[in-house]
GROMACS .gro file of C-alpha atoms in nm:
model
  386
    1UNK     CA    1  -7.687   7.793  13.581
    2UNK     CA    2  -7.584   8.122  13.388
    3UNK     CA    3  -7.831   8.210  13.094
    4UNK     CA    4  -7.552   8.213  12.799
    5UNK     CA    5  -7.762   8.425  12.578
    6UNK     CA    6  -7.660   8.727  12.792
    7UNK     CA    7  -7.276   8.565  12.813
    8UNK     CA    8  -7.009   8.442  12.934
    9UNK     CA    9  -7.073   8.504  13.333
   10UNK     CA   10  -6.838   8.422  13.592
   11UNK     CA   11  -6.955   8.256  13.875
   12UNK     CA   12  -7.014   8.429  14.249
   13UNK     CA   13  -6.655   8.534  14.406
   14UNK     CA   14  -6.605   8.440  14.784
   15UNK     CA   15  -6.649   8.762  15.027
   16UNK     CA   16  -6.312   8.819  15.077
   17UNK     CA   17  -6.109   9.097  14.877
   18UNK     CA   18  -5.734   9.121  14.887
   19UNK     CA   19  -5.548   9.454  14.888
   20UNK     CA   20  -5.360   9.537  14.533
   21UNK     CA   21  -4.995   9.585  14.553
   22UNK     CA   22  -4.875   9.939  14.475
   23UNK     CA   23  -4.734   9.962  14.126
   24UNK     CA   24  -4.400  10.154  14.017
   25UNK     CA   25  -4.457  10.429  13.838
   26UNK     CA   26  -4.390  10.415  13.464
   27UNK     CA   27  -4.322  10.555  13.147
   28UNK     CA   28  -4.628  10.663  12.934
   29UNK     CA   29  -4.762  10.358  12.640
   30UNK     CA   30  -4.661  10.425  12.334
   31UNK     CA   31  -4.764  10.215  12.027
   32UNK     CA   32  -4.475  10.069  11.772
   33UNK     CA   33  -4.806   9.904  11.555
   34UNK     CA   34  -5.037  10.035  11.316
   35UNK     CA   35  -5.320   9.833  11.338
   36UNK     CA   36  -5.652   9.844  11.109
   37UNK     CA   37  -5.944   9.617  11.100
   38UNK     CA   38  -5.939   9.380  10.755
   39UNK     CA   39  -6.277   9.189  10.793
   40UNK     CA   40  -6.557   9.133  10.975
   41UNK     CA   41  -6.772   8.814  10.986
   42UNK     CA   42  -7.152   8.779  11.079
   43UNK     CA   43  -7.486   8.666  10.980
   44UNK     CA   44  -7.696   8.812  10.726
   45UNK     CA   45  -8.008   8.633  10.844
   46UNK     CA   46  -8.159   8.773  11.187
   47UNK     CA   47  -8.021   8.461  11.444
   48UNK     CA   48  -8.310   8.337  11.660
   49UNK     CA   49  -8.098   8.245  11.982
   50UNK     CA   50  -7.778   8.423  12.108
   51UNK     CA   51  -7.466   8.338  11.889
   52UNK     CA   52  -7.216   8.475  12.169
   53UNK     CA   53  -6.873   8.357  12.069
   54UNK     CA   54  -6.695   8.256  12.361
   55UNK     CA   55  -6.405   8.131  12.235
   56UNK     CA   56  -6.129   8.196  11.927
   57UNK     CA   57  -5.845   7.920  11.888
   58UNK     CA   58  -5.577   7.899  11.585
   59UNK     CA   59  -5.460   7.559  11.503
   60UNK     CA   60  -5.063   7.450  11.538
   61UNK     CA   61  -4.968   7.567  11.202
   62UNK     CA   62  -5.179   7.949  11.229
   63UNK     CA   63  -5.347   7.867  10.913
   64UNK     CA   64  -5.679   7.805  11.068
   65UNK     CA   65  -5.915   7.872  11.339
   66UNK     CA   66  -6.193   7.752  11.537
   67UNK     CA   67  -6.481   7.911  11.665
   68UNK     CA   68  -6.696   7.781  11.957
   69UNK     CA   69  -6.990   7.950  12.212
   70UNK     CA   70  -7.345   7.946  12.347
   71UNK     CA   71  -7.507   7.833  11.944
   72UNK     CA   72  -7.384   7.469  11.998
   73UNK     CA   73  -7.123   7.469  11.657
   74UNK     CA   74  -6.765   7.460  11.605
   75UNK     CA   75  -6.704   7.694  11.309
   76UNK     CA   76  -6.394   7.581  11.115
   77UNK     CA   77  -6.182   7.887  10.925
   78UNK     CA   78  -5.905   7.944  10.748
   79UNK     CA   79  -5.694   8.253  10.768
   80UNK     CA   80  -5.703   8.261  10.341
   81UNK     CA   81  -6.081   8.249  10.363
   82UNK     CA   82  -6.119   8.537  10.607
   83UNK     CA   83  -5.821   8.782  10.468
   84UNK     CA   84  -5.832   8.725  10.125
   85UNK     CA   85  -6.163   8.820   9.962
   86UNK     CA   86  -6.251   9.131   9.783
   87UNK     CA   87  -6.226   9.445   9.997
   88UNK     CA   88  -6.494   9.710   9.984
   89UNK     CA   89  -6.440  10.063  10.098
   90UNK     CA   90  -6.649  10.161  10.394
   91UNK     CA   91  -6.657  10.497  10.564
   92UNK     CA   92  -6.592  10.401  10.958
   93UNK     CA   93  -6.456  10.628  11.245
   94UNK     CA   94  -6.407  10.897  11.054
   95UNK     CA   95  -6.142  10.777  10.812
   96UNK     CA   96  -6.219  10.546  10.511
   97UNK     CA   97  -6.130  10.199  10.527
   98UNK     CA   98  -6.066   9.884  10.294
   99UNK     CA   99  -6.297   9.571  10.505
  100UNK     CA  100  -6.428   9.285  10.391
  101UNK     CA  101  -6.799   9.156  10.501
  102UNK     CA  102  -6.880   8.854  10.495
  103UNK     CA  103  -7.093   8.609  10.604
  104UNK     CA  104  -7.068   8.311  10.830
  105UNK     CA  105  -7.248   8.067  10.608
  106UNK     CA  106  -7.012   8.172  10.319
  107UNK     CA  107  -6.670   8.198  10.534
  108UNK     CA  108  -6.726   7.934  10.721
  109UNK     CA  109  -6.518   7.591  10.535
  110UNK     CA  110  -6.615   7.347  10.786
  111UNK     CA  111  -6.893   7.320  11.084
  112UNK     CA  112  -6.939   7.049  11.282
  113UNK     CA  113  -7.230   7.039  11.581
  114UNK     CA  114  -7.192   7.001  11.938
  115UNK     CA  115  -7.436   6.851  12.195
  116UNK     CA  116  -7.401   7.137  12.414
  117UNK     CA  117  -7.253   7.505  12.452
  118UNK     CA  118  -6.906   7.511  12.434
  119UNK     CA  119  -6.714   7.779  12.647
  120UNK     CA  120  -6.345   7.646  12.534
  121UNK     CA  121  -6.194   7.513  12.274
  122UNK     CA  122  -5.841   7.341  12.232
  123UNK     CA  123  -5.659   7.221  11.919
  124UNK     CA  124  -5.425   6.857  12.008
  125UNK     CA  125  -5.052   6.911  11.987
  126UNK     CA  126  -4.929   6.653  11.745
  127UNK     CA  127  -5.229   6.610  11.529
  128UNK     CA  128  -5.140   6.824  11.243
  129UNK     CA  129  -5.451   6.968  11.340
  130UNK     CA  130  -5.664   6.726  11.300
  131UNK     CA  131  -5.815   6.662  11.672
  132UNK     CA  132  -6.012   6.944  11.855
  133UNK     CA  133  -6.063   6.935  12.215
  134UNK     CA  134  -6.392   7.130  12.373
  135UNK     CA  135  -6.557   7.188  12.713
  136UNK     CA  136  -6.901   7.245  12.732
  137UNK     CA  137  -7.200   7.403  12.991
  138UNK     CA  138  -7.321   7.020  13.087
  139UNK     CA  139  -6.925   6.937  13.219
  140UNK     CA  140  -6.832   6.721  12.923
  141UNK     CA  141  -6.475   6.733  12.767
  142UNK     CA  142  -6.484   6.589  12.392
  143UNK     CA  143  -6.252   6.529  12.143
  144UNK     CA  144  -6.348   6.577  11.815
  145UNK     CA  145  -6.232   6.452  11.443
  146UNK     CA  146  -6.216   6.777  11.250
  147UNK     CA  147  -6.232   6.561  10.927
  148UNK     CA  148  -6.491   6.335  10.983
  149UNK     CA  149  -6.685   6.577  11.217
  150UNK     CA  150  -6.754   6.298  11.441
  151UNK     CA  151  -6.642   6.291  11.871
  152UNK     CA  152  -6.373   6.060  11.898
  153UNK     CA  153  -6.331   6.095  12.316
  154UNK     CA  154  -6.577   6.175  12.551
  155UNK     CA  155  -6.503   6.206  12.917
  156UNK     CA  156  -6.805   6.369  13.242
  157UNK     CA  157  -6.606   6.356  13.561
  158UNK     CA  158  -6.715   6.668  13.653
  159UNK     CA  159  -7.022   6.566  13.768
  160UNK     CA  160  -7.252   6.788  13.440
  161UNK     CA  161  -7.109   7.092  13.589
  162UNK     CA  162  -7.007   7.309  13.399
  163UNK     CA  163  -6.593   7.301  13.219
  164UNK     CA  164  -6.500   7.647  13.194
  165UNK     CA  165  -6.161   7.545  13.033
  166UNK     CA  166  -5.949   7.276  12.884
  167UNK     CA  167  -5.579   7.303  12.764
  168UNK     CA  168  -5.319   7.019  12.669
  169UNK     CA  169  -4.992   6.906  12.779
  170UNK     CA  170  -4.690   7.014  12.474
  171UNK     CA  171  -4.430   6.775  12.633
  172UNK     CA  172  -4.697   6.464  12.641
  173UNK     CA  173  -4.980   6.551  12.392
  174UNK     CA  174  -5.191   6.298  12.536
  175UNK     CA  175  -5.229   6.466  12.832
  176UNK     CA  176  -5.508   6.714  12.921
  177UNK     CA  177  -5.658   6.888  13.156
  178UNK     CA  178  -5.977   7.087  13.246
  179UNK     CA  179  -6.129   7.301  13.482
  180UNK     CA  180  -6.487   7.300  13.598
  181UNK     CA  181  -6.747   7.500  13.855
  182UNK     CA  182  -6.725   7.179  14.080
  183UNK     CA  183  -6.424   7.364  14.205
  184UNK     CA  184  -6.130   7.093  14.052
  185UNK     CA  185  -5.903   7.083  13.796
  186UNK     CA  186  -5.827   6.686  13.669
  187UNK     CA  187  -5.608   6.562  13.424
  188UNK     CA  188  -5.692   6.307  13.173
  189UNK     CA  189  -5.538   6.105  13.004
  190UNK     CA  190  -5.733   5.840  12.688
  191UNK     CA  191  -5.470   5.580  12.677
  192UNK     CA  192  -5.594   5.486  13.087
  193UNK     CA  193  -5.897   5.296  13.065
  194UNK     CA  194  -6.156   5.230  12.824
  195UNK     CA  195  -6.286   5.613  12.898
  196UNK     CA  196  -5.958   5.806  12.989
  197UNK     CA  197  -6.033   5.829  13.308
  198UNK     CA  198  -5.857   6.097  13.527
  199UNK     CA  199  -5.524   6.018  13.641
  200UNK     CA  200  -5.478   6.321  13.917
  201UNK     CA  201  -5.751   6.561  14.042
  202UNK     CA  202  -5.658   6.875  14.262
  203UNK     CA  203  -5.955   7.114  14.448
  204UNK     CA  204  -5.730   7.459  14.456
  205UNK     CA  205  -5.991   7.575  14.711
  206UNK     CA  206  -6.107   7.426  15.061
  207UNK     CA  207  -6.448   7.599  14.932
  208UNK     CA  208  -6.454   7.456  14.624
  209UNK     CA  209  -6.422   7.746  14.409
  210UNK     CA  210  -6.497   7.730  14.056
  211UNK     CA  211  -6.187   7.646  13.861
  212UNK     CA  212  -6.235   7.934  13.544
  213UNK     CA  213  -5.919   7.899  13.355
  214UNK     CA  214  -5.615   7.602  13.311
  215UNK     CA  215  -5.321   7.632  13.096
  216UNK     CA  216  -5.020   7.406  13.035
  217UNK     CA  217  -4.681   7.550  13.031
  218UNK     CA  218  -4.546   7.544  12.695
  219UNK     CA  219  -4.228   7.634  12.731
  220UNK     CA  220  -4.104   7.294  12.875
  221UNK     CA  221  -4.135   7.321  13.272
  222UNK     CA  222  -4.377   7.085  13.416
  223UNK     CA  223  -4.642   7.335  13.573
  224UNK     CA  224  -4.963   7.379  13.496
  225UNK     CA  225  -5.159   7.708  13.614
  226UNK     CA  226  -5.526   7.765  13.738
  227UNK     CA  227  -5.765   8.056  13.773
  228UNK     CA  228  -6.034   8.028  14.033
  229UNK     CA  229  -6.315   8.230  14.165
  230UNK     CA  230  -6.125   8.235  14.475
  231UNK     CA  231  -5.944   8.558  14.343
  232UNK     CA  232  -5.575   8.327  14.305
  233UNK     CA  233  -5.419   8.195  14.025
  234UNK     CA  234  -5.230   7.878  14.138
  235UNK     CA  235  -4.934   7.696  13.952
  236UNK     CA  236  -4.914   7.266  14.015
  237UNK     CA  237  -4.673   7.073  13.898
  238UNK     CA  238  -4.792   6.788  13.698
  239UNK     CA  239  -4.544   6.527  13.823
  240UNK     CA  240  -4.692   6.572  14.182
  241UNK     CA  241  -4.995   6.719  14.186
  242UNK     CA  242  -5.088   6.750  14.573
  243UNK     CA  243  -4.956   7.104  14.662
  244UNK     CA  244  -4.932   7.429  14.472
  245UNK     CA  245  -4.616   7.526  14.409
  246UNK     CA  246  -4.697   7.884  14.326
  247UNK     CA  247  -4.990   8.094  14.441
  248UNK     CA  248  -5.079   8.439  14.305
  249UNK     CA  249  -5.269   8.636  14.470
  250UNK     CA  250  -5.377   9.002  14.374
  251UNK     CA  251  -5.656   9.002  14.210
  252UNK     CA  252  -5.976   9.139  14.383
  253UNK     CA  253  -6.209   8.953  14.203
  254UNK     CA  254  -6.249   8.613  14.003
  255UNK     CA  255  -5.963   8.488  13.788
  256UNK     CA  256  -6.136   8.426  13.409
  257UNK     CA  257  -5.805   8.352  13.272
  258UNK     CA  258  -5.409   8.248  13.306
  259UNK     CA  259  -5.186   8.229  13.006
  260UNK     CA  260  -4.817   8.187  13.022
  261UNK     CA  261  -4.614   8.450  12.822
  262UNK     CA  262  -4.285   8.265  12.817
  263UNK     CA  263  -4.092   8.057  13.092
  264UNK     CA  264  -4.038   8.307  13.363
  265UNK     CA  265  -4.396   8.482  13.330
  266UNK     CA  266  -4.786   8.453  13.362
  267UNK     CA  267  -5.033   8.668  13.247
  268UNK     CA  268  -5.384   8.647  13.468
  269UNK     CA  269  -5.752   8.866  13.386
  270UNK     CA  270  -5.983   8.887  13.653
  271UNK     CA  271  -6.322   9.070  13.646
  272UNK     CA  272  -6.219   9.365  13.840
  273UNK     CA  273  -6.113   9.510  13.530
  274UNK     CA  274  -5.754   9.413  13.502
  275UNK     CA  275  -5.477   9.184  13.361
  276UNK     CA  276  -5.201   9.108  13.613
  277UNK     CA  277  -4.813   8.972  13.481
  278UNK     CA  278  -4.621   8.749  13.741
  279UNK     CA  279  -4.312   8.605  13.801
  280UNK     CA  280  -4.342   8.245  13.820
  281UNK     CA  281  -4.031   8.176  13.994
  282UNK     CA  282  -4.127   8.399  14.321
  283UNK     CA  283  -4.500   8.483  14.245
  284UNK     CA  284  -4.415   8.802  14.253
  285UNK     CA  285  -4.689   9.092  14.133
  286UNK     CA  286  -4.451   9.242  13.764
  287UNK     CA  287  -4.684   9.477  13.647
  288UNK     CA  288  -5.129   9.546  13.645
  289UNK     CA  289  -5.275   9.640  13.281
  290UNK     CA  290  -5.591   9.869  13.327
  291UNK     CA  291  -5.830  10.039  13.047
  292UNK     CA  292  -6.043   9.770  12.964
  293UNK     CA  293  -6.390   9.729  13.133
  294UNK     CA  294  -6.448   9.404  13.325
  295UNK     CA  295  -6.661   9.325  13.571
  296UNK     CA  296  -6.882   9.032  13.550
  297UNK     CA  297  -6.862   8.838  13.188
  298UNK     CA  298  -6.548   8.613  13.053
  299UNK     CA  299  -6.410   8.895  12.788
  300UNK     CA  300  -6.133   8.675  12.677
  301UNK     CA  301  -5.708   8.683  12.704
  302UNK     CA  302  -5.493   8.602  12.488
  303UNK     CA  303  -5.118   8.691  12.455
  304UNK     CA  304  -4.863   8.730  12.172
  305UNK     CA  305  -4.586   8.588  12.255
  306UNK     CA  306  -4.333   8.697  11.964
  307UNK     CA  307  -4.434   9.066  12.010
  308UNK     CA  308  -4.508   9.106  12.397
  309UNK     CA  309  -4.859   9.206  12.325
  310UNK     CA  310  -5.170   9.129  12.523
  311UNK     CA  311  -5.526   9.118  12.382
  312UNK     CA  312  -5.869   9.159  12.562
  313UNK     CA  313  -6.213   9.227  12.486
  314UNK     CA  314  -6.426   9.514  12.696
  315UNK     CA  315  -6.773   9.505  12.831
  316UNK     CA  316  -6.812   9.844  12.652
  317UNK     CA  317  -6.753   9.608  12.318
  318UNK     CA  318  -6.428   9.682  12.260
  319UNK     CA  319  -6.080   9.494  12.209
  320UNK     CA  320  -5.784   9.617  12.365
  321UNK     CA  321  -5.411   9.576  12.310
  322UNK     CA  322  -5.156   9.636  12.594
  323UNK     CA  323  -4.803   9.650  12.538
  324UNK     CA  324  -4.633   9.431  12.804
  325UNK     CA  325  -4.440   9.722  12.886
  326UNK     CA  326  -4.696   9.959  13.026
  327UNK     CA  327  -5.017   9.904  13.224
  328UNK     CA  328  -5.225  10.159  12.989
  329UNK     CA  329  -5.357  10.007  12.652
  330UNK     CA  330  -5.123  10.087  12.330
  331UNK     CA  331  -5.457  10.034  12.136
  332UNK     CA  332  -5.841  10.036  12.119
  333UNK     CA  333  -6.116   9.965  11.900
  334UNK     CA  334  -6.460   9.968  11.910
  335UNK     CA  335  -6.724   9.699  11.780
  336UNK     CA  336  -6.923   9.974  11.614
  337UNK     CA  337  -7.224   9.923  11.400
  338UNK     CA  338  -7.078   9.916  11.041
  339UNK     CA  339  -7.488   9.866  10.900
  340UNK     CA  340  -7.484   9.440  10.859
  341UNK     CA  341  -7.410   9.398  11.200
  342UNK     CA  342  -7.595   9.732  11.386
  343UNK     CA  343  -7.880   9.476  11.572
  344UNK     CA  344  -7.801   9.485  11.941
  345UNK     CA  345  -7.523   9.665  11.954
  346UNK     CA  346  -7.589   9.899  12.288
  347UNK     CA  347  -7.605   9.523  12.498
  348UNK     CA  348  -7.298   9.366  12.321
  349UNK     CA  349  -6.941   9.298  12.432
  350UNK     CA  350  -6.619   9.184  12.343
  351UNK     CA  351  -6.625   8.816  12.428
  352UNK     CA  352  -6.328   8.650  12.268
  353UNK     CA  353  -5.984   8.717  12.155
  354UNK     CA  354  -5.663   8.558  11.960
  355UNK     CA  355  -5.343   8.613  11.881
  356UNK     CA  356  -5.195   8.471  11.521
  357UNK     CA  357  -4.876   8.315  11.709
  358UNK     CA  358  -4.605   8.388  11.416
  359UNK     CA  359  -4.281   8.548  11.442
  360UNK     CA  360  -4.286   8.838  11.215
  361UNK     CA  361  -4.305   9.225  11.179
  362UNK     CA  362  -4.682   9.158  11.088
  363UNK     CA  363  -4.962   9.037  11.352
  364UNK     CA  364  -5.312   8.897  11.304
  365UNK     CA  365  -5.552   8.988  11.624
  366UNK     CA  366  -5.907   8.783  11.567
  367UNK     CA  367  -6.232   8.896  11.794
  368UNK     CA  368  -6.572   8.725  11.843
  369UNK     CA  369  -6.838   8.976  11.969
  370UNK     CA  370  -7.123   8.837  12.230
  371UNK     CA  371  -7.360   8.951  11.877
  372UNK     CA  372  -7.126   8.663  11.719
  373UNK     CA  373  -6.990   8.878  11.475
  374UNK     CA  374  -6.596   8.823  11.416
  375UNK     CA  375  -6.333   9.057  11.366
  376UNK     CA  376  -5.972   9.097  11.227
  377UNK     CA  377  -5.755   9.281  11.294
  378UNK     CA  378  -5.388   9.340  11.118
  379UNK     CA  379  -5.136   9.495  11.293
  380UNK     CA  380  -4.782   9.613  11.133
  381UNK     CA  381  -4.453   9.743  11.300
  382UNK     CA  382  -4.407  10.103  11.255
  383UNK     CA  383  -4.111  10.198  11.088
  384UNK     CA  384  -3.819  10.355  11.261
  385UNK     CA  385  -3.833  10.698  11.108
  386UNK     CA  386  -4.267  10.690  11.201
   0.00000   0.00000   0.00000
């Protein structure tokens, strides 16, 4: 099993490689966003293990978020908490800059403590945010009562290997899925048995590939994607899942994650240092998004789907932001050492990344380091006349 305290590490990739498609040539990136980073979150008191944070979800109504990684705790936020307190001037990057430090303990409204260490992390459609769904390192998908703090559902049909990822169904909430290093992706459902046992299990792989990433498609259509160390993304569809409808293949090395960006694309990140967009439809290769640095640790996706952005973390610690547009980055930051949070810095990376999923001129970008500091980001649409 991977040692955690180092992070998130992908498992072994088959010996094949496939050949990258040639890519059009395009227009140079240019940014429409001024971004600047608003607060950072970590802990005063020297941690004695590894606080990697593997994994950064908002809630339904982008009012709060959840926290989860290798220090076995689900760290409960709310967007208030981490934007609104006093601001204190710091000189950073050369320019001077209004960020607020805080400190987990403090900025933390709710916590609730997990058996094992978590590497994802889904909110429940339909439960006004009540119900939290997490994977952990000894294959067990819970369910957990944000309220009461207490599991609520427990499924381990993945014989204690390891779930990399769990997602849920938006057309039937009850529905969920997971994917595990005993190379499968099942779906679950609670209302079937006294346990919720699995009610369809696919192996993507005749070599049992470890299945990295799985992701519902939200936008109505009934497919479901998956990310394997096989180097392919594959799309099922839930009402028959024998086949793969769709297979993507261009990556070179292991799929970490798939997110859909609307109904006619997907958005992969493998660890040979790219993100990849597809067409669903034909599986066709859209467009490769290189800058970041990627070659062995989960450094987390996430896309914005209102603005056509794409966030990443780096194994050189930093978070990037690609325009969906063009394959160079619009942005970069660096996790720098701002004096609270300097300890380790030359072995840390960006681990985690999310998107605030709102509909405006104004975007919220949130980052979890492998220290387990946090970071947010603000981004606003540049002006016409800028």
């Amino acid at each position: 099993m991977n040692d955690f305290s180092s992070g998130f590490h992908p498992p072994a990739v088959p010996g094949h490689e496939t050949k990258l498609s040639a890519e059009e040539k395009q227009p140079a990136a240019r940014c429409e966003w001024d971004f600047s980073l608003a607060t950072v979150v970590s802990s005063t008191a020297n941690a004695t293990v590894s606080d990697t944070l593997g994994v950064i979800e908002f809630d339904p109504s982008n009012t709060i978020l959840a926290t989860g990684g290798i220090a076995r705790k689900i760290r409960i936020y709310t967007l208030n908490s981490l934007l609104g307190p006093q601001e204190e001037t710091v000189h950073f990057q050369g320019e001077h800059q209004s960020i607020a430090f805080l400190d987990h303990t403090n900025a933390c409204g709710n916590c609730i403590f997990t058996p094992a260490k978590l590497s994802s992390l889904r909110w429940k459609p339909g439960t006004g945010g009540r119900i939290l769904g997490s994977g952990d390192y000894d294959g067990v998908v819970m369910e957990y009562d944000v309220e009461t703090k207490v599991p609520i559902f427990e499924r381990d049909e993945h014989g204690g290997r390891r779930v990399w990822s769990v997602d849920y169904s938006h057309s039937d909430p009850f529905l969920g899925a997971s994917g595990s290093d005993d190379g499968t992706m099942q779906m679950w459902d609670p209302r079937c048995g006294e346990v919720g046992g699995s009610v369809a299990k696919v192996q993507p792989t005749k070599s049992r590939s470890s299945v990295c990433c799985v992701e519902f498609n939200p936008f109505g259509d009934a497919l479901i994607a998956a990310g394997c160390a096989d180097q392919k993304a594959y799309a099922y569809d839930v009402r028959k899942m024998v086949e793969p409808v769709h297979i993507f293949d261009g990556h070179t090395k292991t799929i970490t994650y798939v997110r859909f960006l609307n109904a006619q694309t997907l958005v992969s990140a493998g660890t040979d240092g790219c993100l990849k967009l597809w067409n669903i439809v034909d599986s066709r290769l859209l467009r490769t998004y290189k800058g970041h640095v990627n070659s062995r640790s989960f450094v987390g996706l996430s896309v914005w789907r209102h603005g056509g952005l794409l966030g990443c973390g780096s194994e050189n610690n930093q978070v990037f932001v690609y325009d969906t547009r063009w394959g160079e980055p619009i942005w970069v930051h660096g996790f720098e050492p701002m004096g609270r949070d300097s300890s380790d810095h030359h072995h840390a990376f960006v681990s985690s990344v999310c998107w605030r999923q709102v509909n405006e001129d104004q975007c919220t970008l949130v980052a979890g380091g492998s220290n387990g500091v946090l970071h947010v980001f603000v981004g606003k649409r540049k002006s016409d006349s800028e």
